[in-house]
Amino acid sequence: MSDRLPGFSTLAVHAGAQPDPTTGARATPIYQTTSFVFNDADHAASLFGLQAFGNIYTRIGNPTNAVLEERVAALEGGTAALAVASGHAAQVVVLQQLLQPGDEFIAARKLYGGSINQFTHAFQSFGWNVVWADPDDIASFERAVTPRTKAIFIESIANPAGSITDIEAVSTVARKAGVPLIVDNTLASPYLIRPIDHGADIVVHSLTKFLGGHGNSIGGIIVDAGTFDWSTGGKYPMLAEPRPEYHGIRLQETFGNFAFAIACRVLGLRDLGPALSPFNAFMILTGIETLPLRMQKHCDNAKAVAEFLAGHPAVASVNYAGLASDKYNQLARKYAPKGAGAVFTFGLKGGYDAGVSLVSKLQLFSHLANVGDTRSLVIHPASTTHSQLDDAAKVKSGAGPDVVRLSIGIEDKEDLIADLEQALGA
Ligand SMILES: *Cc1c(COP(=O)(O)O)cnc(C)c1O
């Protein structure tokens, strides 16, 4: 074996996996079991006391899920990861380690519609207060910092318009404020952007989208960059203070640069319970093996479709950072040189009614509320995912009444363009 570091595509196929030691199975087996037999009473006690690593119960950890965790940690360049039941579960588990009731976190206003809802309503009921900032105005993050701020949350490529966030600039604000930067990297995937290389302390994903990639399994993951010092300023008691649940150990002191991932597992996942099924972990692992191939095709197709739309008379505007004329093109060249992703929006001259009409005329595109499938998808956010927002908030989050969102799949681009042509023309 040479000592060269494996490249991204090699890691996508191999990281975390080895032939099954018992059977020789080469694909990672689905360990479809709730629980694991202890060697003896001492072994059991040391597992429960966090003195030894090992399997106890699938709510807390599972060997199939462990391969997925190691693989995504390797692809993102983190120290450790924790797989959970969905992208939304990942967000709850992350913030539970960071916020006490009455605390605040700053979030970019351009986010997945479900995250806007989760932050505004569900998290409010936990006493976690979201303060919104504008990802196109870095100073708005700085102005939002207060002594109760515990984290900053952004998307690398932001829903729904595929805009690119200046991760390094927001990371500078987070460093100055002494709080971790959390980046939702769902729309980029680590193939296009690795937020940790740009100053992120925690990365979260909805595995449901490009990582799983086939529209067949819900899942989420949290990646610990290992970069944040949780002991300063008494701000993060879950990580820095003695934990009564575990005989008074301090997680940061005991686990060092993967303490955050451990906290998410032993304080978050164990107690809140959103465990990922090993079957879903297997499906998502299989998807990740082809991530580099799929992601490049998604991006190349998206660019061709965006160029077609930009030249169509019924189209008022196209928001795709991969177009040279786009306002995010500079940021795209810096952060996502291989491609600007496959989710973007465009505006129709005919407004709300034209948006509703288009989604009903498309045949190859599926009209549904998802992104990151092999299949091409379409939705009219103003009448669906973003319908809970008032008109001003819709426009601010990039989901005005005339806006249609596409998630471009890996079909032949000529067929996608032909479908759009018939639906726009008819
Ligand atoms: C889908 C999505 C989520 C939520 O993930 P689920 O797996 O549906 O819970 C969060 N962030 C982004 C950017 C998403 O696209």
GROMACS .gro file of C-alpha atoms and ligand atoms in nm:
model
  441
    1MET     CA    1   0.000   0.000   0.000
    2SER     CA    2   0.128   0.347  -0.084
    3ASP     CA    3   0.082   0.620   0.172
    4ARG     CA    4  -0.105   0.856  -0.062
    5LEU     CA    5  -0.430   0.995   0.073
    6PRO     CA    6  -0.735   0.852  -0.105
    7GLY     CA    7  -0.927   1.091  -0.329
    8PHE     CA    8  -1.293   1.187  -0.295
    9SER     CA    9  -1.432   0.919  -0.530
   10THR     CA   10  -1.231   0.648  -0.354
   11LEU     CA   11  -1.360   0.763  -0.015
   12ALA     CA   12  -1.717   0.770  -0.151
   13VAL     CA   13  -1.688   0.397  -0.228
   14HIS     CA   14  -1.467   0.275   0.059
   15ALA     CA   15  -1.452   0.505   0.364
   16GLY     CA   16  -1.565   0.333   0.683
   17ALA     CA   17  -1.633  -0.005   0.517
   18GLN     CA   18  -1.446  -0.334   0.516
   19PRO     CA   19  -1.548  -0.692   0.437
   20ASP     CA   20  -1.773  -0.826   0.714
   21PRO     CA   21  -1.539  -1.003   0.959
   22THR     CA   22  -1.780  -1.292   1.018
   23THR     CA   23  -1.912  -1.371   0.670
   24GLY     CA   24  -1.678  -1.193   0.427
   25ALA     CA   25  -1.976  -1.003   0.281
   26ARG     CA   26  -1.830  -0.721   0.070
   27ALA     CA   27  -2.129  -0.487   0.069
   28THR     CA   28  -2.199  -0.345   0.415
   29PRO     CA   29  -2.459  -0.575   0.576
   30ILE     CA   30  -2.783  -0.439   0.717
   31TYR     CA   31  -2.747  -0.514   1.088
   32GLN     CA   32  -3.121  -0.534   1.141
   33THR     CA   33  -3.112  -0.584   1.517
   34THR     CA   34  -3.233  -0.377   1.807
   35SER     CA   35  -2.961  -0.479   2.052
   36PHE     CA   36  -2.616  -0.633   2.096
   37VAL     CA   37  -2.494  -0.899   2.344
   38PHE     CA   38  -2.235  -0.786   2.600
   39ASN     CA   39  -1.916  -0.991   2.649
   40ASP     CA   40  -1.964  -0.990   3.027
   41ALA     CA   41  -2.089  -0.769   3.310
   42ASP     CA   42  -1.775  -0.550   3.314
   43HIS     CA   43  -1.803  -0.490   2.939
   44ALA     CA   44  -2.168  -0.388   2.982
   45ALA     CA   45  -2.082  -0.147   3.264
   46SER     CA   46  -1.798   0.014   3.069
   47LEU     CA   47  -2.019   0.065   2.761
   48PHE     CA   48  -2.287   0.232   2.970
   49GLY     CA   49  -2.031   0.451   3.148
   50LEU     CA   50  -1.874   0.568   2.815
   51GLN     CA   51  -1.542   0.407   2.914
   52ALA     CA   52  -1.547   0.182   2.607
   53PHE     CA   53  -1.688   0.217   2.255
   54GLY     CA   54  -1.926  -0.051   2.135
   55ASN     CA   55  -2.280  -0.139   2.040
   56ILE     CA   56  -2.557  -0.139   2.299
   57TYR     CA   57  -2.892  -0.064   2.136
   58THR     CA   58  -2.978   0.063   1.785
   59ARG     CA   59  -3.137   0.384   1.915
   60ILE     CA   60  -2.786   0.488   2.025
   61GLY     CA   61  -2.578   0.328   1.749
   62ASN     CA   62  -2.569   0.047   1.491
   63PRO     CA   63  -2.283  -0.101   1.283
   64THR     CA   64  -2.450  -0.025   0.945
   65ASN     CA   65  -2.511   0.334   1.056
   66ALA     CA   66  -2.151   0.352   1.182
   67VAL     CA   67  -2.019   0.288   0.829
   68LEU     CA   68  -2.240   0.570   0.697
   69GLU     CA   69  -2.115   0.800   0.975
   70GLU     CA   70  -1.750   0.728   0.904
   71ARG     CA   71  -1.802   0.771   0.531
   72VAL     CA   72  -1.973   1.111   0.551
   73ALA     CA   73  -1.721   1.233   0.813
   74ALA     CA   74  -1.441   1.139   0.568
   75LEU     CA   75  -1.610   1.309   0.271
   76GLU     CA   76  -1.670   1.629   0.471
   77GLY     CA   77  -1.327   1.630   0.637
   78GLY     CA   78  -1.472   1.610   0.991
   79THR     CA   79  -1.357   1.414   1.297
   80ALA     CA   80  -1.680   1.216   1.349
   81ALA     CA   81  -2.045   1.208   1.249
   82LEU     CA   82  -2.382   1.096   1.381
   83ALA     CA   83  -2.659   0.964   1.156
   84VAL     CA   84  -3.019   1.038   1.257
   85ALA     CA   85  -3.370   0.981   1.120
   86SER     CA   86  -3.400   1.296   0.904
   87GLY     CA   87  -3.243   1.629   0.822
   88HIS     CA   88  -3.483   1.797   1.061
   89ALA     CA   89  -3.385   1.556   1.341
   90ALA     CA   90  -3.020   1.653   1.278
   91GLN     CA   91  -3.108   2.019   1.333
   92VAL     CA   92  -3.293   1.948   1.661
   93VAL     CA   93  -3.013   1.730   1.797
   94VAL     CA   94  -2.743   1.987   1.708
   95LEU     CA   95  -2.920   2.282   1.868
   96GLN     CA   96  -3.016   2.083   2.179
   97GLN     CA   97  -2.643   2.055   2.262
   98LEU     CA   98  -2.591   2.430   2.219
   99LEU     CA   99  -2.897   2.617   2.346
  100GLN     CA  100  -3.065   2.646   2.683
  101PRO     CA  101  -3.421   2.788   2.704
  102GLY     CA  102  -3.405   3.164   2.644
  103ASP     CA  103  -3.094   3.142   2.427
  104GLU     CA  104  -3.071   3.266   2.069
  105PHE     CA  105  -2.927   3.149   1.740
  106ILE     CA  106  -2.883   3.347   1.421
  107ALA     CA  107  -3.008   3.191   1.098
  108ALA     CA  108  -2.982   3.301   0.736
  109ARG     CA  109  -3.324   3.399   0.606
  110LYS     CA  110  -3.281   3.200   0.283
  111LEU     CA  111  -3.343   2.844   0.402
  112TYR     CA  112  -3.535   2.530   0.320
  113GLY     CA  113  -3.902   2.615   0.392
  114GLY     CA  114  -3.927   2.334   0.648
  115SER     CA  115  -3.633   2.478   0.840
  116ILE     CA  116  -3.796   2.823   0.850
  117ASN     CA  117  -4.104   2.658   1.002
  118GLN     CA  118  -3.904   2.445   1.245
  119PHE     CA  119  -3.701   2.742   1.368
  120THR     CA  120  -3.998   2.978   1.393
  121HIS     CA  121  -4.252   2.754   1.561
  122ALA     CA  122  -4.120   2.425   1.705
  123PHE     CA  123  -3.793   2.570   1.838
  124GLN     CA  124  -3.979   2.870   1.981
  125SER     CA  125  -4.174   2.625   2.197
  126PHE     CA  126  -3.841   2.497   2.338
  127GLY     CA  127  -3.740   2.854   2.422
  128TRP     CA  128  -3.477   2.861   2.145
  129ASN     CA  129  -3.513   3.197   1.977
  130VAL     CA  130  -3.418   3.240   1.612
  131VAL     CA  131  -3.289   3.579   1.496
  132TRP     CA  132  -3.292   3.616   1.116
  133ALA     CA  133  -3.007   3.759   0.912
  134ASP     CA  134  -2.964   3.824   0.540
  135PRO     CA  135  -2.703   3.595   0.379
  136ASP     CA  136  -2.636   3.866   0.116
  137ASP     CA  137  -2.552   4.119   0.390
  138ILE     CA  138  -2.279   3.979   0.618
  139ALA     CA  139  -2.305   4.280   0.852
  140SER     CA  140  -2.662   4.172   0.935
  141PHE     CA  141  -2.515   3.864   1.111
  142GLU     CA  142  -2.280   4.085   1.311
  143ARG     CA  143  -2.564   4.316   1.415
  144ALA     CA  144  -2.771   4.018   1.532
  145VAL     CA  145  -2.511   3.894   1.786
  146THR     CA  146  -2.608   3.931   2.154
  147PRO     CA  147  -2.467   3.777   2.475
  148ARG     CA  148  -2.732   3.501   2.440
  149THR     CA  149  -2.626   3.401   2.086
  150LYS     CA  150  -2.509   3.038   2.085
  151ALA     CA  151  -2.474   2.952   1.715
  152ILE     CA  152  -2.504   3.072   1.356
  153PHE     CA  153  -2.687   2.859   1.097
  154ILE     CA  154  -2.659   2.896   0.718
  155GLU     CA  155  -2.703   2.686   0.403
  156SER     CA  156  -2.399   2.657   0.170
  157ILE     CA  157  -2.616   2.655  -0.143
  158ALA     CA  158  -2.944   2.801  -0.023
  159ASN     CA  159  -3.298   2.690  -0.092
  160PRO     CA  160  -3.495   2.763  -0.297
  161ALA     CA  161  -3.298   2.980  -0.543
  162GLY     CA  162  -2.963   2.800  -0.529
  163SER     CA  163  -2.784   3.114  -0.408
  164ILE     CA  164  -2.431   3.072  -0.272
  165THR     CA  165  -2.345   3.186   0.082
  166ASP     CA  166  -2.006   3.342   0.158
  167ILE     CA  167  -1.920   3.078   0.420
  168GLU     CA  168  -1.579   3.227   0.508
  169ALA     CA  169  -1.727   3.570   0.575
  170VAL     CA  170  -1.998   3.429   0.805
  171SER     CA  171  -1.737   3.210   0.974
  172THR     CA  172  -1.537   3.523   1.059
  173VAL     CA  173  -1.845   3.668   1.231
  174ALA     CA  174  -1.896   3.343   1.423
  175ARG     CA  175  -1.531   3.333   1.538
  176LYS     CA  176  -1.553   3.691   1.660
  177ALA     CA  177  -1.875   3.615   1.848
  178GLY     CA  178  -1.723   3.296   1.998
  179VAL     CA  179  -2.000   3.073   1.864
  180PRO     CA  180  -1.993   2.775   1.626
  181LEU     CA  181  -2.093   2.805   1.260
  182ILE     CA  182  -2.340   2.535   1.152
  183VAL     CA  183  -2.368   2.481   0.775
  184ASP     CA  184  -2.652   2.287   0.614
  185ASN     CA  185  -2.467   2.138   0.316
  186THR     CA  186  -2.762   1.943   0.173
  187LEU     CA  187  -2.791   2.112  -0.166
  188ALA     CA  188  -2.417   2.116  -0.236
  189SER     CA  189  -2.309   1.779  -0.094
  190PRO     CA  190  -1.939   1.749  -0.007
  191TYR     CA  191  -1.865   1.677  -0.375
  192LEU     CA  192  -1.932   2.044  -0.458
  193ILE     CA  193  -1.851   2.223  -0.130
  194ARG     CA  194  -1.674   2.114   0.189
  195PRO     CA  195  -1.783   2.379   0.442
  196ILE     CA  196  -1.526   2.270   0.702
  197ASP     CA  197  -1.249   2.381   0.463
  198HIS     CA  198  -1.409   2.728   0.478
  199GLY     CA  199  -1.451   2.758   0.856
  200ALA     CA  200  -1.767   2.561   0.946
  201ASP     CA  201  -1.760   2.396   1.290
  202ILE     CA  202  -2.060   2.168   1.236
  203VAL     CA  203  -2.211   2.041   0.909
  204VAL     CA  204  -2.562   1.900   0.884
  205HIS     CA  205  -2.731   1.720   0.596
  206SER     CA  206  -3.062   1.593   0.490
  207LEU     CA  207  -2.935   1.257   0.356
  208THR     CA  208  -3.278   1.234   0.193
  209LYS     CA  209  -3.153   1.450  -0.096
  210PHE     CA  210  -2.831   1.422  -0.301
  211LEU     CA  211  -2.634   1.195  -0.066
  212GLY     CA  212  -2.895   0.916  -0.077
  213GLY     CA  213  -2.974   1.053  -0.420
  214HIS     CA  214  -3.252   0.819  -0.535
  215GLY     CA  215  -3.556   0.961  -0.359
  216ASN     CA  216  -3.613   0.643  -0.159
  217SER     CA  217  -3.497   0.702   0.202
  218ILE     CA  218  -3.528   0.976   0.464
  219GLY     CA  219  -3.221   1.038   0.678
  220GLY     CA  220  -2.999   1.306   0.832
  221ILE     CA  221  -2.645   1.343   0.957
  222ILE     CA  222  -2.435   1.570   1.178
  223VAL     CA  223  -2.061   1.613   1.114
  224ASP     CA  224  -1.829   1.744   1.385
  225ALA     CA  225  -1.537   1.946   1.242
  226GLY     CA  226  -1.350   1.913   1.572
  227THR     CA  227  -1.257   2.281   1.551
  228PHE     CA  228  -1.456   2.447   1.830
  229ASP     CA  229  -1.338   2.490   2.190
  230TRP     CA  230  -1.652   2.429   2.399
  231SER     CA  231  -1.489   2.514   2.733
  232THR     CA  232  -1.463   2.891   2.693
  233GLY     CA  233  -1.694   3.134   2.868
  234GLY     CA  234  -1.927   2.880   3.032
  235LYS     CA  235  -2.154   2.901   2.727
  236TYR     CA  236  -2.187   2.530   2.648
  237PRO     CA  237  -2.268   2.336   2.967
  238MET     CA  238  -2.377   2.022   2.776
  239LEU     CA  239  -2.020   1.987   2.647
  240ALA     CA  240  -1.806   2.150   2.913
  241GLU     CA  241  -1.979   2.080   3.248
  242PRO     CA  242  -1.987   1.744   3.436
  243ARG     CA  243  -2.275   1.532   3.301
  244PRO     CA  244  -2.488   1.373   3.574
  245GLU     CA  245  -2.613   1.112   3.320
  246TYR     CA  246  -2.256   0.975   3.291
  247HIS     CA  247  -2.103   0.980   3.641
  248GLY     CA  248  -1.997   1.343   3.612
  249ILE     CA  249  -1.768   1.318   3.308
  250ARG     CA  250  -1.706   1.630   3.098
  251LEU     CA  251  -1.751   1.544   2.730
  252GLN     CA  252  -1.504   1.798   2.592
  253GLU     CA  253  -1.234   1.692   2.839
  254THR     CA  254  -1.289   1.320   2.772
  255PHE     CA  255  -1.349   1.318   2.395
  256GLY     CA  256  -1.155   1.624   2.273
  257ASN     CA  257  -1.203   1.703   1.906
  258PHE     CA  258  -1.503   1.475   1.858
  259ALA     CA  259  -1.686   1.574   2.179
  260PHE     CA  260  -1.966   1.742   1.985
  261ALA     CA  261  -2.048   1.424   1.788
  262ILE     CA  262  -2.044   1.228   2.116
  263ALA     CA  263  -2.277   1.482   2.282
  264CYS     CA  264  -2.518   1.454   1.990
  265ARG     CA  265  -2.519   1.074   2.032
  266VAL     CA  266  -2.525   1.026   2.410
  267LEU     CA  267  -2.728   1.332   2.511
  268GLY     CA  268  -2.927   1.402   2.191
  269LEU     CA  269  -3.001   1.082   2.003
  270ARG     CA  270  -3.017   0.866   2.319
  271ASP     CA  271  -3.272   1.092   2.491
  272LEU     CA  272  -3.470   1.241   2.202
  273GLY     CA  273  -3.474   0.915   2.006
  274PRO     CA  274  -3.472   0.998   1.631
  275ALA     CA  275  -3.267   0.692   1.528
  276LEU     CA  276  -3.203   0.609   1.161
  277SER     CA  277  -3.315   0.264   1.050
  278PRO     CA  278  -3.016   0.047   0.942
  279PHE     CA  279  -3.210  -0.030   0.623
  280ASN     CA  280  -3.215   0.340   0.534
  281ALA     CA  281  -2.846   0.367   0.625
  282PHE     CA  282  -2.776   0.085   0.374
  283MET     CA  283  -2.978   0.255   0.098
  284ILE     CA  284  -2.803   0.587   0.159
  285LEU     CA  285  -2.456   0.424   0.168
  286THR     CA  286  -2.528   0.264  -0.169
  287GLY     CA  287  -2.630   0.604  -0.303
  288ILE     CA  288  -2.314   0.772  -0.175
  289GLU     CA  289  -2.094   0.532  -0.375
  290THR     CA  290  -2.202   0.710  -0.698
  291LEU     CA  291  -2.226   1.063  -0.552
  292PRO     CA  292  -1.937   1.210  -0.758
  293LEU     CA  293  -2.080   1.071  -1.085
  294ARG     CA  294  -2.436   1.176  -1.012
  295MET     CA  295  -2.351   1.520  -0.878
  296GLN     CA  296  -2.148   1.613  -1.185
  297LYS     CA  297  -2.430   1.504  -1.417
  298HIS     CA  298  -2.688   1.691  -1.202
  299CYS     CA  299  -2.479   2.009  -1.233
  300ASP     CA  300  -2.407   1.975  -1.606
  301ASN     CA  301  -2.776   1.915  -1.680
  302ALA     CA  302  -2.880   2.205  -1.454
  303LYS     CA  303  -2.651   2.445  -1.638
  304ALA     CA  304  -2.791   2.338  -1.977
  305VAL     CA  305  -3.151   2.377  -1.856
  306ALA     CA  306  -3.076   2.717  -1.696
  307GLU     CA  307  -2.923   2.838  -2.024
  308PHE     CA  308  -3.228   2.720  -2.218
  309LEU     CA  309  -3.466   2.898  -1.979
  310ALA     CA  310  -3.263   3.219  -1.985
  311GLY     CA  311  -3.328   3.239  -2.360
  312HIS     CA  312  -3.703   3.162  -2.347
  313PRO     CA  313  -3.954   3.445  -2.409
  314ALA     CA  314  -4.199   3.333  -2.134
  315VAL     CA  315  -3.924   3.345  -1.870
  316ALA     CA  316  -3.867   3.670  -1.680
  317SER     CA  317  -3.554   3.569  -1.488
  318VAL     CA  318  -3.336   3.268  -1.404
  319ASN     CA  319  -3.157   3.238  -1.070
  320TYR     CA  320  -2.876   2.991  -1.127
  321ALA     CA  321  -2.536   3.069  -0.979
  322GLY     CA  322  -2.370   2.869  -1.257
  323LEU     CA  323  -2.471   3.131  -1.518
  324ALA     CA  324  -2.200   3.391  -1.583
  325SER     CA  325  -2.461   3.668  -1.555
  326ASP     CA  326  -2.590   3.555  -1.213
  327LYS     CA  327  -2.524   3.771  -0.908
  328TYR     CA  328  -2.382   3.469  -0.720
  329ASN     CA  329  -2.151   3.360  -1.003
  330GLN     CA  330  -1.837   3.498  -0.833
  331LEU     CA  331  -1.919   3.307  -0.513
  332ALA     CA  332  -2.001   2.996  -0.716
  333ARG     CA  333  -1.660   3.010  -0.886
  334LYS     CA  334  -1.492   3.036  -0.548
  335TYR     CA  335  -1.692   2.782  -0.344
  336ALA     CA  336  -1.834   2.540  -0.604
  337PRO     CA  337  -1.601   2.537  -0.905
  338LYS     CA  338  -1.722   2.194  -1.025
  339GLY     CA  339  -2.081   2.317  -1.057
  340ALA     CA  340  -2.339   2.534  -0.882
  341GLY     CA  341  -2.569   2.249  -0.783
  342ALA     CA  342  -2.891   2.133  -0.943
  343VAL     CA  343  -3.162   2.323  -0.753
  344PHE     CA  344  -3.257   2.668  -0.878
  345THR     CA  345  -3.552   2.892  -0.949
  346PHE     CA  346  -3.681   3.095  -1.237
  347GLY     CA  347  -3.950   3.358  -1.268
  348LEU     CA  348  -4.236   3.352  -1.518
  349LYS     CA  349  -4.367   3.662  -1.693
  350GLY     CA  350  -4.720   3.528  -1.633
  351GLY     CA  351  -4.683   3.539  -1.248
  352TYR     CA  352  -4.860   3.310  -1.000
  353ASP     CA  353  -5.107   3.162  -1.252
  354ALA     CA  354  -4.832   3.081  -1.502
  355GLY     CA  355  -4.640   2.902  -1.223
  356VAL     CA  356  -4.938   2.689  -1.132
  357SER     CA  357  -5.008   2.617  -1.500
  358LEU     CA  358  -4.648   2.517  -1.575
  359VAL     CA  359  -4.626   2.255  -1.299
  360SER     CA  360  -4.946   2.094  -1.425
  361LYS     CA  361  -4.827   2.076  -1.789
  362LEU     CA  362  -4.483   1.924  -1.730
  363GLN     CA  363  -4.472   1.550  -1.796
  364LEU     CA  364  -4.118   1.426  -1.737
  365PHE     CA  365  -4.068   1.652  -1.433
  366SER     CA  366  -4.249   1.523  -1.124
  367HIS     CA  367  -4.450   1.781  -0.932
  368LEU     CA  368  -4.356   1.714  -0.572
  369ALA     CA  369  -4.191   1.854  -0.259
  370ASN     CA  370  -3.841   1.712  -0.273
  371VAL     CA  371  -3.502   1.783  -0.426
  372GLY     CA  372  -3.193   1.577  -0.503
  373ASP     CA  373  -3.355   1.279  -0.673
  374THR     CA  374  -3.222   1.103  -0.986
  375ARG     CA  375  -3.552   1.224  -1.141
  376SER     CA  376  -3.615   1.587  -1.231
  377LEU     CA  377  -3.858   1.760  -0.997
  378VAL     CA  378  -4.060   2.080  -1.004
  379ILE     CA  379  -4.256   2.280  -0.749
  380HIS     CA  380  -4.421   2.620  -0.725
  381PRO     CA  381  -4.302   2.729  -0.376
  382ALA     CA  382  -4.553   3.013  -0.329
  383SER     CA  383  -4.848   2.772  -0.341
  384THR     CA  384  -4.676   2.487  -0.150
  385THR     CA  385  -4.351   2.480   0.056
  386HIS     CA  386  -4.348   2.854   0.126
  387SER     CA  387  -4.727   2.911   0.134
  388GLN     CA  388  -4.721   2.969   0.511
  389LEU     CA  389  -4.516   3.287   0.463
  390ASP     CA  390  -4.676   3.626   0.391
  391ASP     CA  391  -4.600   3.785   0.051
  392ALA     CA  392  -4.311   4.001   0.175
  393ALA     CA  393  -4.145   3.705   0.349
  394LYS     CA  394  -4.200   3.490   0.037
  395VAL     CA  395  -4.011   3.741  -0.176
  396LYS     CA  396  -3.736   3.780   0.087
  397SER     CA  397  -3.677   3.407   0.099
  398GLY     CA  398  -3.667   3.384  -0.283
  399ALA     CA  399  -4.011   3.228  -0.327
  400GLY     CA  400  -4.218   3.508  -0.480
  401PRO     CA  401  -4.552   3.428  -0.655
  402ASP     CA  402  -4.400   3.398  -1.006
  403VAL     CA  403  -4.117   3.169  -0.897
  404VAL     CA  404  -4.084   2.802  -0.997
  405ARG     CA  405  -3.819   2.577  -0.841
  406LEU     CA  406  -3.649   2.294  -1.031
  407SER     CA  407  -3.434   2.010  -0.905
  408ILE     CA  408  -3.260   1.877  -1.213
  409GLY     CA  409  -3.209   1.500  -1.233
  410ILE     CA  410  -2.969   1.282  -1.425
  411GLU     CA  411  -3.187   1.211  -1.732
  412ASP     CA  412  -3.079   1.324  -2.083
  413LYS     CA  413  -3.076   1.702  -2.083
  414GLU     CA  414  -3.239   1.716  -2.430
  415ASP     CA  415  -3.547   1.541  -2.289
  416LEU     CA  416  -3.570   1.781  -1.995
  417ILE     CA  417  -3.545   2.082  -2.224
  418ALA     CA  418  -3.809   1.938  -2.460
  419ASP     CA  419  -4.050   1.889  -2.168
  420LEU     CA  420  -4.001   2.247  -2.048
  421GLU     CA  421  -4.042   2.373  -2.403
  422GLN     CA  422  -4.380   2.206  -2.450
  423ALA     CA  423  -4.505   2.316  -2.106
  424LEU     CA  424  -4.393   2.678  -2.150
  425GLY     CA  425  -4.519   2.701  -2.507
  426ALA     CA  426  -4.857   2.535  -2.478
  427LIG     C1  427  -3.493   1.850   0.296
  427LIG     C2  428  -3.407   1.947   0.365
  427LIG     C3  429  -3.400   1.953   0.504
  427LIG     C4  430  -3.483   1.863   0.593
  427LIG     O1  431  -3.448   1.731   0.575
  427LIG     P1  432  -3.549   1.606   0.598
  427LIG     O2  433  -3.464   1.488   0.569
  427LIG     O3  434  -3.662   1.624   0.503
  427LIG     O4  435  -3.593   1.615   0.740
  427LIG     C5  436  -3.315   2.044   0.561
  427LIG     N1  437  -3.240   2.128   0.486
  427LIG     C6  438  -3.244   2.125   0.351
  427LIG     C7  439  -3.161   2.220   0.273
  427LIG     C8  440  -3.327   2.036   0.286
  427LIG     O5  441  -3.332   2.035   0.152
   0.00000   0.00000   0.00000
